[in-house]
mmCIF file of C-alpha atoms and ligand atoms in Angstrom:
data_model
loop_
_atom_site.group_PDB
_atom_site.id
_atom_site.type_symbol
_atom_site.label_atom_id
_atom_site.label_comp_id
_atom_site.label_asym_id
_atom_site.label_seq_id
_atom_site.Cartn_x
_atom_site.Cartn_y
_atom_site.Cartn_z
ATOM 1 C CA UNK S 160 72.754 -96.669 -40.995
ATOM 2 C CA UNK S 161 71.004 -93.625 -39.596
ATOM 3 C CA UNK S 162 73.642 -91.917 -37.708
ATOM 4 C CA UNK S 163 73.298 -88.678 -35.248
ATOM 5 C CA UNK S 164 76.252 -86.897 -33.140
ATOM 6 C CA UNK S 165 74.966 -84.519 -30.974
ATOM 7 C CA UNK S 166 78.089 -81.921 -29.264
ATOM 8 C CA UNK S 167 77.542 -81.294 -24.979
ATOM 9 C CA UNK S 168 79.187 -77.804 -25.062
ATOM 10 C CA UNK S 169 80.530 -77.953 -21.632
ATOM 11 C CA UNK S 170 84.410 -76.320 -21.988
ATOM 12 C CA UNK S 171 86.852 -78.982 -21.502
ATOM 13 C CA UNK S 172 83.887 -81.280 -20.705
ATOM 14 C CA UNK S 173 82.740 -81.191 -23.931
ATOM 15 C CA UNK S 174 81.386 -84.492 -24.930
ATOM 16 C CA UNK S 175 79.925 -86.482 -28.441
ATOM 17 C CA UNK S 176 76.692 -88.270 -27.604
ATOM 18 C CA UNK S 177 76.095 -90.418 -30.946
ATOM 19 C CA UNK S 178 73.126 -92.302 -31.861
ATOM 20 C CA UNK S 179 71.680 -95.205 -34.422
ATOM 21 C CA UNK S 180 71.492 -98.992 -34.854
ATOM 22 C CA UNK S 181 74.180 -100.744 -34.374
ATOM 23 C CA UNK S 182 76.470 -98.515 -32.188
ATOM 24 C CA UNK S 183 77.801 -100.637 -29.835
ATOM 25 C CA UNK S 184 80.207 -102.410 -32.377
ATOM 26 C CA UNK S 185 81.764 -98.717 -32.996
ATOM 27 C CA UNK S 186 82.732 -97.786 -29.318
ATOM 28 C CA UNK S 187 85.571 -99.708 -29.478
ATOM 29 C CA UNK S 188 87.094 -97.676 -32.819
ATOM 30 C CA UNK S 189 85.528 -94.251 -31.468
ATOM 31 C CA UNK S 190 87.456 -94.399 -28.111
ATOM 32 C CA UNK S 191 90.682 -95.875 -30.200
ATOM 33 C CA UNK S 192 90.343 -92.340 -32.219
ATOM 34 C CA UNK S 193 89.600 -90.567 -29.328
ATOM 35 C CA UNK S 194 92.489 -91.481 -27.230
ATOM 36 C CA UNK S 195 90.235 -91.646 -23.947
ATOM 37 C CA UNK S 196 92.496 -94.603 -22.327
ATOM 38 C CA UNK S 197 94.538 -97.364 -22.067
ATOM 39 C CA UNK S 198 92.246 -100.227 -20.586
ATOM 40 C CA UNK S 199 88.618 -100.291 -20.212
ATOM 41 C CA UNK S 200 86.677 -101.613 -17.296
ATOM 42 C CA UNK S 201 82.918 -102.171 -18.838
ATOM 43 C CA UNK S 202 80.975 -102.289 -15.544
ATOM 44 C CA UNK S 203 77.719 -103.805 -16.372
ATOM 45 C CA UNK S 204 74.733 -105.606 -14.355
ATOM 46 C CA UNK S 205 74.244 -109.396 -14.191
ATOM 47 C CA UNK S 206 71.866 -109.391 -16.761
ATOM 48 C CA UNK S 207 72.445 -106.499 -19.625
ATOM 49 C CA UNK S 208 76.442 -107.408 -19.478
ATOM 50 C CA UNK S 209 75.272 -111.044 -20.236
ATOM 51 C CA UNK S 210 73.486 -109.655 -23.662
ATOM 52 C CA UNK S 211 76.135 -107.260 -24.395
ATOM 53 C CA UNK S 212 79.512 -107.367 -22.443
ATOM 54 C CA UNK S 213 80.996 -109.447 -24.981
ATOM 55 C CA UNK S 214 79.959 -107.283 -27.984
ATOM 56 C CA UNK S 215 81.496 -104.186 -26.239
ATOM 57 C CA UNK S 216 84.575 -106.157 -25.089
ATOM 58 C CA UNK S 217 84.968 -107.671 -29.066
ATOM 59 C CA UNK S 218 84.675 -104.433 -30.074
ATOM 60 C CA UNK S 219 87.440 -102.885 -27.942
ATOM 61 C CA UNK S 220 89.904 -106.156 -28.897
ATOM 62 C CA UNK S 221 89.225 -105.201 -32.323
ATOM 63 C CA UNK S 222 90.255 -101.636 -31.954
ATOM 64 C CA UNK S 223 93.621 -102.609 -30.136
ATOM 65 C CA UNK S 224 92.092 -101.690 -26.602
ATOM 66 C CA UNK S 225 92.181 -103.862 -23.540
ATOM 67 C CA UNK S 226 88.798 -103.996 -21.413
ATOM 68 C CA UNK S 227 87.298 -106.866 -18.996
ATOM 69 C CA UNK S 228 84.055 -106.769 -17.744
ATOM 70 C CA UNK S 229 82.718 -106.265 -14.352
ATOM 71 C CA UNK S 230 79.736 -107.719 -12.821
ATOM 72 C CA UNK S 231 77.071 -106.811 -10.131
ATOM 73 C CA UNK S 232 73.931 -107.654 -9.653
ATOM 74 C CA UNK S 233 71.058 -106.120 -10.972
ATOM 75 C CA UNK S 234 67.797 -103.817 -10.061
ATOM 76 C CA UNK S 235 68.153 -100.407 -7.634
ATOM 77 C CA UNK S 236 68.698 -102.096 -4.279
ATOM 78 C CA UNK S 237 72.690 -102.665 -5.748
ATOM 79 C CA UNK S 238 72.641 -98.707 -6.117
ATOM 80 C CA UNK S 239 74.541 -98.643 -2.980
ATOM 81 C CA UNK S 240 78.457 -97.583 -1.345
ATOM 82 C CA UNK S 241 78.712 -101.181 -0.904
ATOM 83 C CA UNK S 242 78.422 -101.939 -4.676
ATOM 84 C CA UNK S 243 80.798 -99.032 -5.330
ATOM 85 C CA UNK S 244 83.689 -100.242 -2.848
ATOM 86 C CA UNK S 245 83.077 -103.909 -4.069
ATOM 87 C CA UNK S 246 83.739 -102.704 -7.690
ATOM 88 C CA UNK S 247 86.447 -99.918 -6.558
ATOM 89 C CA UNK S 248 88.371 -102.598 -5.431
ATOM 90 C CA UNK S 249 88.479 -104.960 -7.554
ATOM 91 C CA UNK S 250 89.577 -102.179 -10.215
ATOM 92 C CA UNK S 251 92.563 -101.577 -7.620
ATOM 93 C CA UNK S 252 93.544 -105.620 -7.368
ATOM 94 C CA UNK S 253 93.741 -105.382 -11.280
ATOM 95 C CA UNK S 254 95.968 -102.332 -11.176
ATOM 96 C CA UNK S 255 93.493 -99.694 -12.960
ATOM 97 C CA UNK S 256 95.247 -96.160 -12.825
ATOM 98 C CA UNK S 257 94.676 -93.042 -13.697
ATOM 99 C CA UNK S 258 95.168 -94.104 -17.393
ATOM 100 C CA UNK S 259 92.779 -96.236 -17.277
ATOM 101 C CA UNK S 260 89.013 -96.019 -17.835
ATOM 102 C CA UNK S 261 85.430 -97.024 -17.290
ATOM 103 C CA UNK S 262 82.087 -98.087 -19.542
ATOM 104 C CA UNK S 263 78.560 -98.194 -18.177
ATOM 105 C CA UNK S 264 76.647 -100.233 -19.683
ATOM 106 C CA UNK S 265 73.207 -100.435 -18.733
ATOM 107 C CA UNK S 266 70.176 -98.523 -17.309
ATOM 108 C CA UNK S 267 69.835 -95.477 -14.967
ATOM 109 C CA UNK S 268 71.103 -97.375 -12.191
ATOM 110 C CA UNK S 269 74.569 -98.730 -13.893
ATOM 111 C CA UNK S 270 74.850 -95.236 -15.155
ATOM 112 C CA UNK S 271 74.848 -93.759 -11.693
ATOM 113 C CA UNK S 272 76.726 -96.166 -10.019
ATOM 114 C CA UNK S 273 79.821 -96.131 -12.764
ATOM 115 C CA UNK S 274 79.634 -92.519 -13.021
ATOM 116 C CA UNK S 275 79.937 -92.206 -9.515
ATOM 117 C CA UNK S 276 82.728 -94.668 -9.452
ATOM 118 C CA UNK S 277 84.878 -93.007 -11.972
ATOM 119 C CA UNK S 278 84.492 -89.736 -10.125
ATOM 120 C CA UNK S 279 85.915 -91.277 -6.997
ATOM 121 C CA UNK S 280 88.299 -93.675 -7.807
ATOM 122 C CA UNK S 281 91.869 -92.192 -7.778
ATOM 123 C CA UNK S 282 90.381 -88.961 -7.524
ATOM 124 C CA UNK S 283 88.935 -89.286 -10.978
ATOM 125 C CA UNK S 284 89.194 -91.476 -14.255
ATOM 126 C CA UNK S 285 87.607 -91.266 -17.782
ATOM 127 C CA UNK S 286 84.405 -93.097 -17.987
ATOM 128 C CA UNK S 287 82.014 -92.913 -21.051
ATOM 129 C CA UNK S 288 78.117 -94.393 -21.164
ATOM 130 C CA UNK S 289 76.549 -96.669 -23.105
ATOM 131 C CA UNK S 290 72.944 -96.643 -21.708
ATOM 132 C CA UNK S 291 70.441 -99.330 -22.529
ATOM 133 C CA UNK S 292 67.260 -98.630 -21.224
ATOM 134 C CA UNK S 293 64.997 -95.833 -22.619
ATOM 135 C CA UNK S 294 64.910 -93.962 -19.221
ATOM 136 C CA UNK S 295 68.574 -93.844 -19.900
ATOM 137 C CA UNK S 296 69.569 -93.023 -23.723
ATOM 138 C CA UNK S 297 67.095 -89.835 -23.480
ATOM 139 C CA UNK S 298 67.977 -89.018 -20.102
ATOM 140 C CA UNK S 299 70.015 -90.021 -17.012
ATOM 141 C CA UNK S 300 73.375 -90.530 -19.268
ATOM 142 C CA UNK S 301 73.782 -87.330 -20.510
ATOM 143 C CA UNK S 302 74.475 -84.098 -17.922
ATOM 144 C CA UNK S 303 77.252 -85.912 -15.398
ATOM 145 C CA UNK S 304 74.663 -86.551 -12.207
ATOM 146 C CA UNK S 305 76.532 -89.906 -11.033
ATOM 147 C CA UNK S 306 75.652 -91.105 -7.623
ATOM 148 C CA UNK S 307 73.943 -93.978 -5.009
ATOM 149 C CA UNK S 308 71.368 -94.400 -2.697
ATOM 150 C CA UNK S 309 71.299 -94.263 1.114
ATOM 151 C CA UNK S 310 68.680 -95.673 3.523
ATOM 152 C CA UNK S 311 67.034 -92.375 3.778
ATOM 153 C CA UNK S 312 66.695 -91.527 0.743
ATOM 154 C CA UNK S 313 67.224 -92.316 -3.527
ATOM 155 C CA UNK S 314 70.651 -90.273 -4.720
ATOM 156 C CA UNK S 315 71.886 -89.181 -1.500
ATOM 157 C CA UNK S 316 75.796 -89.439 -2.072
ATOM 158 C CA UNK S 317 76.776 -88.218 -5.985
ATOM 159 C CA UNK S 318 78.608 -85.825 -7.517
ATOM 160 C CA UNK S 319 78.475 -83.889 -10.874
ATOM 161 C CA UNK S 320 80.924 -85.460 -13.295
ATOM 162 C CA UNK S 321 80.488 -85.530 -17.122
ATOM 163 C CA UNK S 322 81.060 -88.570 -19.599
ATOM 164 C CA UNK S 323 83.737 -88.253 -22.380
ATOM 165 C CA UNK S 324 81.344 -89.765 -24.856
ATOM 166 C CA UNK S 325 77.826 -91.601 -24.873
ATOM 167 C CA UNK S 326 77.154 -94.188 -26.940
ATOM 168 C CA UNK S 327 73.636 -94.686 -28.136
ATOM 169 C CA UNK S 328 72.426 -98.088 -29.870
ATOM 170 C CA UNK S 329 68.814 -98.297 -30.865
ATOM 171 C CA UNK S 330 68.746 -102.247 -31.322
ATOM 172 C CA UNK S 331 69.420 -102.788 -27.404
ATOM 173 C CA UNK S 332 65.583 -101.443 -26.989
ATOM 174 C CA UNK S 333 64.471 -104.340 -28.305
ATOM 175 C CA UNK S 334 65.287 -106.683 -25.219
ATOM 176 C CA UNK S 335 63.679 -104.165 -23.149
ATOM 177 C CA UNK S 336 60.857 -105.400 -21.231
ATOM 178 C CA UNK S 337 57.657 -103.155 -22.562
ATOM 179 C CA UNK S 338 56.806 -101.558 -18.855
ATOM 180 C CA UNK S 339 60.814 -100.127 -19.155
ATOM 181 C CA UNK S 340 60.133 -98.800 -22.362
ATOM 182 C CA UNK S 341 56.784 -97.240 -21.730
ATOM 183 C CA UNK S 342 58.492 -95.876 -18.261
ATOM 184 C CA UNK S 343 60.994 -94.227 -20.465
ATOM 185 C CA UNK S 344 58.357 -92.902 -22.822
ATOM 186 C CA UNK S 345 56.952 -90.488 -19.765
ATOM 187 C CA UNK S 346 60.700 -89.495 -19.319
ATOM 188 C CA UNK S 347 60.261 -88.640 -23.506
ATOM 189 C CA UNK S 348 56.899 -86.934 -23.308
ATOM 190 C CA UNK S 349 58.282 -84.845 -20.386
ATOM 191 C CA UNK S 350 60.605 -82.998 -23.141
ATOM 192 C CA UNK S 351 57.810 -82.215 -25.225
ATOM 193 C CA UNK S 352 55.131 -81.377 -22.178
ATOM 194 C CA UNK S 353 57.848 -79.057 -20.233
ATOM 195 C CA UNK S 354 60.521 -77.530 -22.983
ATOM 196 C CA UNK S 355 58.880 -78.344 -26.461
ATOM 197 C CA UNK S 356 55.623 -78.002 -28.144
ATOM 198 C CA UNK S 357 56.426 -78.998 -31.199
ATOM 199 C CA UNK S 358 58.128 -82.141 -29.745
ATOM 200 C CA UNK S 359 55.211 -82.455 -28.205
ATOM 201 C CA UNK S 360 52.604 -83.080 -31.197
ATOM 202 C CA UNK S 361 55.510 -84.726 -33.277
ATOM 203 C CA UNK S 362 55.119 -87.778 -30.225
ATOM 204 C CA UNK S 363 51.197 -87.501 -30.811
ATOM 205 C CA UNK S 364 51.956 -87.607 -34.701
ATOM 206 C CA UNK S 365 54.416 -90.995 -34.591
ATOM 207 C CA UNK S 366 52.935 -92.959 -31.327
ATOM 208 C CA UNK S 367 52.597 -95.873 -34.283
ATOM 209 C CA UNK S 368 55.782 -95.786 -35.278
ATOM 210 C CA UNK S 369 57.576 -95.157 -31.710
ATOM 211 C CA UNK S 370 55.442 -98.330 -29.751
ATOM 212 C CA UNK S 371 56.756 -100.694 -32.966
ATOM 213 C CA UNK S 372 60.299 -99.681 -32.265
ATOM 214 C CA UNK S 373 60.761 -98.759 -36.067
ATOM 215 C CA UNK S 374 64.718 -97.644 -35.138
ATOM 216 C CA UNK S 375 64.611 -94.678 -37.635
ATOM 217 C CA UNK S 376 61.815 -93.220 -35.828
ATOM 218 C CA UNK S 377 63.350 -93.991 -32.226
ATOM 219 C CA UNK S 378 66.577 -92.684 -33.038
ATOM 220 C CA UNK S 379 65.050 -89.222 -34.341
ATOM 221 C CA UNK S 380 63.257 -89.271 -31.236
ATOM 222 C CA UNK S 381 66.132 -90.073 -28.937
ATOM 223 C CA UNK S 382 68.084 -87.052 -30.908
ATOM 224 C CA UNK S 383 65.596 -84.716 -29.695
ATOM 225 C CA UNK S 384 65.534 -85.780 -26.211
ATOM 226 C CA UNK S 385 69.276 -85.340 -26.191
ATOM 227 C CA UNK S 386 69.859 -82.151 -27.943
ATOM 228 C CA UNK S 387 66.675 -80.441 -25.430
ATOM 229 C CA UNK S 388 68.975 -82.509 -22.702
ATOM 230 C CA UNK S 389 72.084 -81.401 -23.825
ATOM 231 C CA UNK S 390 71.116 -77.183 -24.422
ATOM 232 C CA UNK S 391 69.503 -77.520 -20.760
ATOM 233 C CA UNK S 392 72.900 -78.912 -19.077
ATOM 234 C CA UNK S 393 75.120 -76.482 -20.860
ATOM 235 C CA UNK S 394 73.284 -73.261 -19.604
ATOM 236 C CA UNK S 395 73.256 -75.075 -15.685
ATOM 237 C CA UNK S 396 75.521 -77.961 -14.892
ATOM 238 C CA UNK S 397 75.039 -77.894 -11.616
ATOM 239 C CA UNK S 398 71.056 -77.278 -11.203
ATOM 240 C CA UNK S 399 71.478 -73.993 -9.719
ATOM 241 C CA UNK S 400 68.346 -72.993 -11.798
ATOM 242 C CA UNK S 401 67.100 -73.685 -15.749
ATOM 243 C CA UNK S 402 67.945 -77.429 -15.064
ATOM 244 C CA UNK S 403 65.300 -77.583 -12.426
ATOM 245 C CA UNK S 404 63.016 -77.636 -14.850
ATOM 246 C CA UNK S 405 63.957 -80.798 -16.285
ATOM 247 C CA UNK S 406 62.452 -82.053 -12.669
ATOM 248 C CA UNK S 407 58.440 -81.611 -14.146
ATOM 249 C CA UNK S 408 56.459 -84.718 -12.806
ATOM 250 C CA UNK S 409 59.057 -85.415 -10.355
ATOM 251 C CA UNK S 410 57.892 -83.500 -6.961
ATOM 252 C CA UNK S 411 54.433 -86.166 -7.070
ATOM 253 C CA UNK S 412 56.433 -88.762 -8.826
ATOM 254 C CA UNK S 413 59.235 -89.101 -6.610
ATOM 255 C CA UNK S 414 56.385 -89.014 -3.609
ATOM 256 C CA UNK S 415 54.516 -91.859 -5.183
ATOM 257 C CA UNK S 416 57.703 -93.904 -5.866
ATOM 258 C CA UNK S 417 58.613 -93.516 -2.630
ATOM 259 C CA UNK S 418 55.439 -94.708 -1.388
ATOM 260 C CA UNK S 419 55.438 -97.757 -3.635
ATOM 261 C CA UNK S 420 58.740 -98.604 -2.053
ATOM 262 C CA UNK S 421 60.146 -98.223 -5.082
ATOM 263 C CA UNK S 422 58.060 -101.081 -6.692
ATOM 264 C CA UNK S 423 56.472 -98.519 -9.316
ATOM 265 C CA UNK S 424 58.318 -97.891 -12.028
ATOM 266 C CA UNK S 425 60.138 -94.471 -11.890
ATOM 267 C CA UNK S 426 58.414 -93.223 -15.430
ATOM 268 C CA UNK S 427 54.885 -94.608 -14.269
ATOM 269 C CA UNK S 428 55.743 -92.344 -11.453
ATOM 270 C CA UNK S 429 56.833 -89.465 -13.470
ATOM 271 C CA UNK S 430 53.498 -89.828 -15.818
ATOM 272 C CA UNK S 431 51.168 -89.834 -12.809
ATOM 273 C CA UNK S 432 53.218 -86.280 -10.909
ATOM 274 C CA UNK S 433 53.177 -84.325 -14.343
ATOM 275 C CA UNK S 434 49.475 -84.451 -14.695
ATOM 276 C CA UNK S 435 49.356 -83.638 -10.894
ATOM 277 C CA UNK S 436 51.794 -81.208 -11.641
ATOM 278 C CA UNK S 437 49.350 -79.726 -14.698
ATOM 279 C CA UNK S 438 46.330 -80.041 -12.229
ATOM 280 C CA UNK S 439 48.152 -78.068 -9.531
ATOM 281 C CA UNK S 440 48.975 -75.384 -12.302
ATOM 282 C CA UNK S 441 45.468 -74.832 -13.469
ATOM 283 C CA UNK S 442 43.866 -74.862 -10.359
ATOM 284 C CA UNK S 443 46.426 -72.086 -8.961
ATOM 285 C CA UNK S 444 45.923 -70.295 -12.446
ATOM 286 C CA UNK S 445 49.920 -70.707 -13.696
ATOM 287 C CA UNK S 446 48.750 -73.073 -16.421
ATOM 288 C CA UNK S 447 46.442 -72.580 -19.596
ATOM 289 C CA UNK S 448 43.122 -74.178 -20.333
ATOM 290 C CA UNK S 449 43.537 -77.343 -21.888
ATOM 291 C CA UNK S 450 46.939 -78.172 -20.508
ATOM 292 C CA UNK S 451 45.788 -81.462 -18.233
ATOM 293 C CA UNK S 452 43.929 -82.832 -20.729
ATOM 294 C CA UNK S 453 46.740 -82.330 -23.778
ATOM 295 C CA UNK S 454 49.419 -84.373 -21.658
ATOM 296 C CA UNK S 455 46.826 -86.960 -20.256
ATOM 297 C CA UNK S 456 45.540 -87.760 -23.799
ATOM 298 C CA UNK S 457 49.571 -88.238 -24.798
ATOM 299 C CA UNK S 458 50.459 -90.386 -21.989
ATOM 300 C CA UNK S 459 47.432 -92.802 -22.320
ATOM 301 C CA UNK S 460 48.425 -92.898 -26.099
ATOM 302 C CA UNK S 461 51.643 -94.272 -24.741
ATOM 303 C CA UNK S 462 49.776 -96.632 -22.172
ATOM 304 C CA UNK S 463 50.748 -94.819 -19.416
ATOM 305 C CA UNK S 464 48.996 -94.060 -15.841
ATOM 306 C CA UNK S 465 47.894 -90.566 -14.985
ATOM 307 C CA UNK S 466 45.931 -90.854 -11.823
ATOM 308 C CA UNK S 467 47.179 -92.203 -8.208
ATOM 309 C CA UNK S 468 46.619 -95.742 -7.862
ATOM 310 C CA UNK S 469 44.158 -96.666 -5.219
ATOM 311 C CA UNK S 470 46.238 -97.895 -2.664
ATOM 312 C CA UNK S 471 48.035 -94.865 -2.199
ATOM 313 C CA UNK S 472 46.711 -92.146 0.467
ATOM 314 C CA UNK S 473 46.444 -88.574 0.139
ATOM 315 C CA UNK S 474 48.691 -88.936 3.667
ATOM 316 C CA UNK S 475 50.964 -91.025 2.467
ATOM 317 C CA UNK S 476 52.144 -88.935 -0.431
ATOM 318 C CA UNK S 477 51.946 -85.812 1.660
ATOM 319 C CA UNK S 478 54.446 -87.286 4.033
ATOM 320 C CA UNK S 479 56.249 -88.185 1.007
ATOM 321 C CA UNK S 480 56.397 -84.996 -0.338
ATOM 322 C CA UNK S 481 57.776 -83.374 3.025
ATOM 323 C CA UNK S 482 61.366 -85.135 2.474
ATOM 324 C CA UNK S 483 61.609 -84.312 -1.040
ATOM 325 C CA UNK S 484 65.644 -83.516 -2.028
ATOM 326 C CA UNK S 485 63.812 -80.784 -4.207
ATOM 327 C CA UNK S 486 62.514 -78.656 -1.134
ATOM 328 C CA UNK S 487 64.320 -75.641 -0.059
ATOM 329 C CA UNK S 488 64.075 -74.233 3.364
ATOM 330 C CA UNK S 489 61.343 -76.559 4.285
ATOM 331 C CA UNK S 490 59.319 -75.062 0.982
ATOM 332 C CA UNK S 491 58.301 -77.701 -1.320
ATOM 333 C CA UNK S 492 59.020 -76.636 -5.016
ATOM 334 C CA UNK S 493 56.706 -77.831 -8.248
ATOM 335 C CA UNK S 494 57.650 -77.293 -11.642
ATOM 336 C CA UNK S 495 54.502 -76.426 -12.834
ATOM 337 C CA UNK S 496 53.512 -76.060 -16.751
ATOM 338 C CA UNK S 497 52.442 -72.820 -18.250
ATOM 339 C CA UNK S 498 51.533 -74.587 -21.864
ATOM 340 C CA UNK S 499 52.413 -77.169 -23.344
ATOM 341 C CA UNK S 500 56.082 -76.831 -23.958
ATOM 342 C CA UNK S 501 56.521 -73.931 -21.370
ATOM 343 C CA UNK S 502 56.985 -74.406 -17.448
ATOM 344 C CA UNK S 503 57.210 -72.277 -14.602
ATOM 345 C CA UNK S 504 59.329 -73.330 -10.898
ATOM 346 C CA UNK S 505 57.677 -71.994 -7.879
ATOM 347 C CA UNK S 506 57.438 -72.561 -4.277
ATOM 348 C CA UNK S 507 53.834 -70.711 -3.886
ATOM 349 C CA UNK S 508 51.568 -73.793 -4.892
ATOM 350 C CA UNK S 509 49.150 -73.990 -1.950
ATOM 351 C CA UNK S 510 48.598 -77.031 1.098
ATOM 352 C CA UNK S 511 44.738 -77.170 0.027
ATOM 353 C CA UNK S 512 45.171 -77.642 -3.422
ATOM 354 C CA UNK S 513 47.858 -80.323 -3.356
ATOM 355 C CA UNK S 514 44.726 -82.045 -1.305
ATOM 356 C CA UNK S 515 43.009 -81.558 -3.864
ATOM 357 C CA UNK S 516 44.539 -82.786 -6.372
ATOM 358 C CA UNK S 517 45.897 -85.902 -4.622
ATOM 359 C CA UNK S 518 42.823 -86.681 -3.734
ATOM 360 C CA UNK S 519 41.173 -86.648 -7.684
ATOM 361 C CA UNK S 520 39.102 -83.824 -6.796
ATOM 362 C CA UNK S 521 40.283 -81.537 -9.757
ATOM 363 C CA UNK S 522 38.474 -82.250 -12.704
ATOM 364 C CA UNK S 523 39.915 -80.057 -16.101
ATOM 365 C CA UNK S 524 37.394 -77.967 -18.102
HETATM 366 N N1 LIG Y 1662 67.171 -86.098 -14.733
HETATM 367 C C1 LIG Y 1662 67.197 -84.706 -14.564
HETATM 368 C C2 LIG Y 1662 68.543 -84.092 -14.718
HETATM 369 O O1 LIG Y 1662 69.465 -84.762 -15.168
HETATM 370 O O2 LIG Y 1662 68.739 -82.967 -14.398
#
């Protein structure tokens, strides 16, 4: 089995993230070894927890650990407090303590709302991830953002609080539906378009390889995302700067997802704001020649969109863009790219072009 540990270097919350097919039956023994608790909740959505709760659970029986599973239902609209206090007390009726810990598994959304949970209850318990969407293995479940949505907004309550260990099996990609794959795959491309270059053409060079799920190639792939993850989150936990810049795609993308009601899917969202993002940057001279039409040509390799779907105004996304978490003092920030692989943060990007650009006026040399 092709097997990669990647280190978090965080101080005392330092984690393992560690990758390949056929993980899941070696959480229970890694969290035996690594003394993390005593008894394991595995909080998991109605439908992944169906496919995979009893594997985990097996696997922690095995190992000489104690774990039951907990159910809600799923898709974002349980990313809520109520979902939280359902789950936080039905940990207390079973007498969870501070010895005791937590597994998400599942997507983004499980992620956040059992990361959140762990942070909270009793002040704090161990949880660790085992992420089974795309969106989520190269992304949300690595770099302790845990948190829930509120009626005015996506990820309104959260805190910062780190996993002890994330556990990454390539097989559960196969029960993905495609559109969550391909969403994740603009999450993926975003390493290579923002941080890394070489990333970059090696997505170009294996697109085969990646859309047949051949697990060797997906778990090299994975790696990456999680070791460019990983060096981002130990130079800025907290996003007070470098980390921002793991936010490319998202000013547009969280406008447009917003706009769809949520209905889009988040990487579809992502794909459309970074070549917004890379139209924005050449036309206010940040970004090179070239730039728009490198990550367009890589995201419709991967099937993904890159211009604003019709039904969405100009307006609309403006008004969007106006309530973004990412604005400071009323000044909306872009991350915009410099080359491929390189990307600048600035709040200077100018009302007319955004017009511009939103409404497919910008056409790339
Ligand atoms: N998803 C961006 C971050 O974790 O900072």
């Amino acid at each position: 089995m092709d097997r990669h540990t990647i280190h978090v270097g965080l101080g005392e919350r330092s984690y393992p993230i560690t990758i390949g097919q056929g993980i899941l039956a070696q959480v229970g023994p890694a969290l035996k070894a690594a003394h993390v608790a005593n008894r394991y909740a595995i909080i998991s959505d109605d439908q992944v927890g169906t496919l995979y709760g009893e594997e985990i659970l097996a696997s922690l029986e095995e190992s000489g650990l104690r774990g039951e599973l907990l159910l809600f239902a799923h898709g974002e609209a349980s990313k809520h407090l109520d979902t939280v206090g359902h789950l936080a007390r039905q940990l207390a009726q079973r007498g969870f303590d501070r010895s005791d810990g937590l597994i998400a598994l599942g997507g983004g959304v499980c992620g956040d709302i059992t990361g959140f949970l762990a942070a909270i209850y009793m002040r704090g318990i161990p949880f660790v991830q085992v992420p089974t969407s795309l969106l989520a293995q190269v992304d949300s479940s690595v770099g302790g953002k845990t948190g829930v949505d509120l009626p005015e907004g996506k990820n309104l309550i959260g805190a910062f609080y780190q996993p002890r260990a994330v556990f990454i099996d390539t097989k559960v990609l196969s029960t993905l539906a495609p559109e969550e794959f391909l969403g994740g795959m603009a999450e993926v491309i975003k390493y290579g378009a923002g941080i890394d270059a070489e990333f970059f053409q090696w997505l170009a060079d294996h697109h085969r390889a990646i859309l047949n799920l051949t697990s060797s190639t997906l778990a090299t792939m994975i790696r990456r995302c999680c070791e460019l993850k990983a060096s981002v989150v130990e130079q800025d936990e907290r996003e007070g700067g470098v980390r921002r810049i793991l936010n490319f795609g998202h000013t547009v993308g969280h406008a447009v997802e917003a706009a769809s009601g949520y209905r889009l899917n988040h990487g579809f969202a992502v794909a459309i704001g970074m070549v917004a993002a890379a139209q924005l940057g050449e036309r206010g001279g940040y970004t090179d020649p070239g730039v728009v039409k490198a990550i367009t040509g890589l995201l419709q390799l991967y099937e993904l969109p890159t211009v604003l779907p019709a039904e969405f105004t100009p307006d609309t996304i403006r008004g969007y863009l106006r309530t973004d978490k990412k604005n400071v003092a009323g000044r909306l920030h872009f991350v915009l790219p410099v080359a491929v692989g390189k990307v600048v943060v600035t709040d200077r990007v100018i009302e007319a072009d955004i017009d511009v650009v939103l409404t497919g006026g910008y056409h790339e040399n």
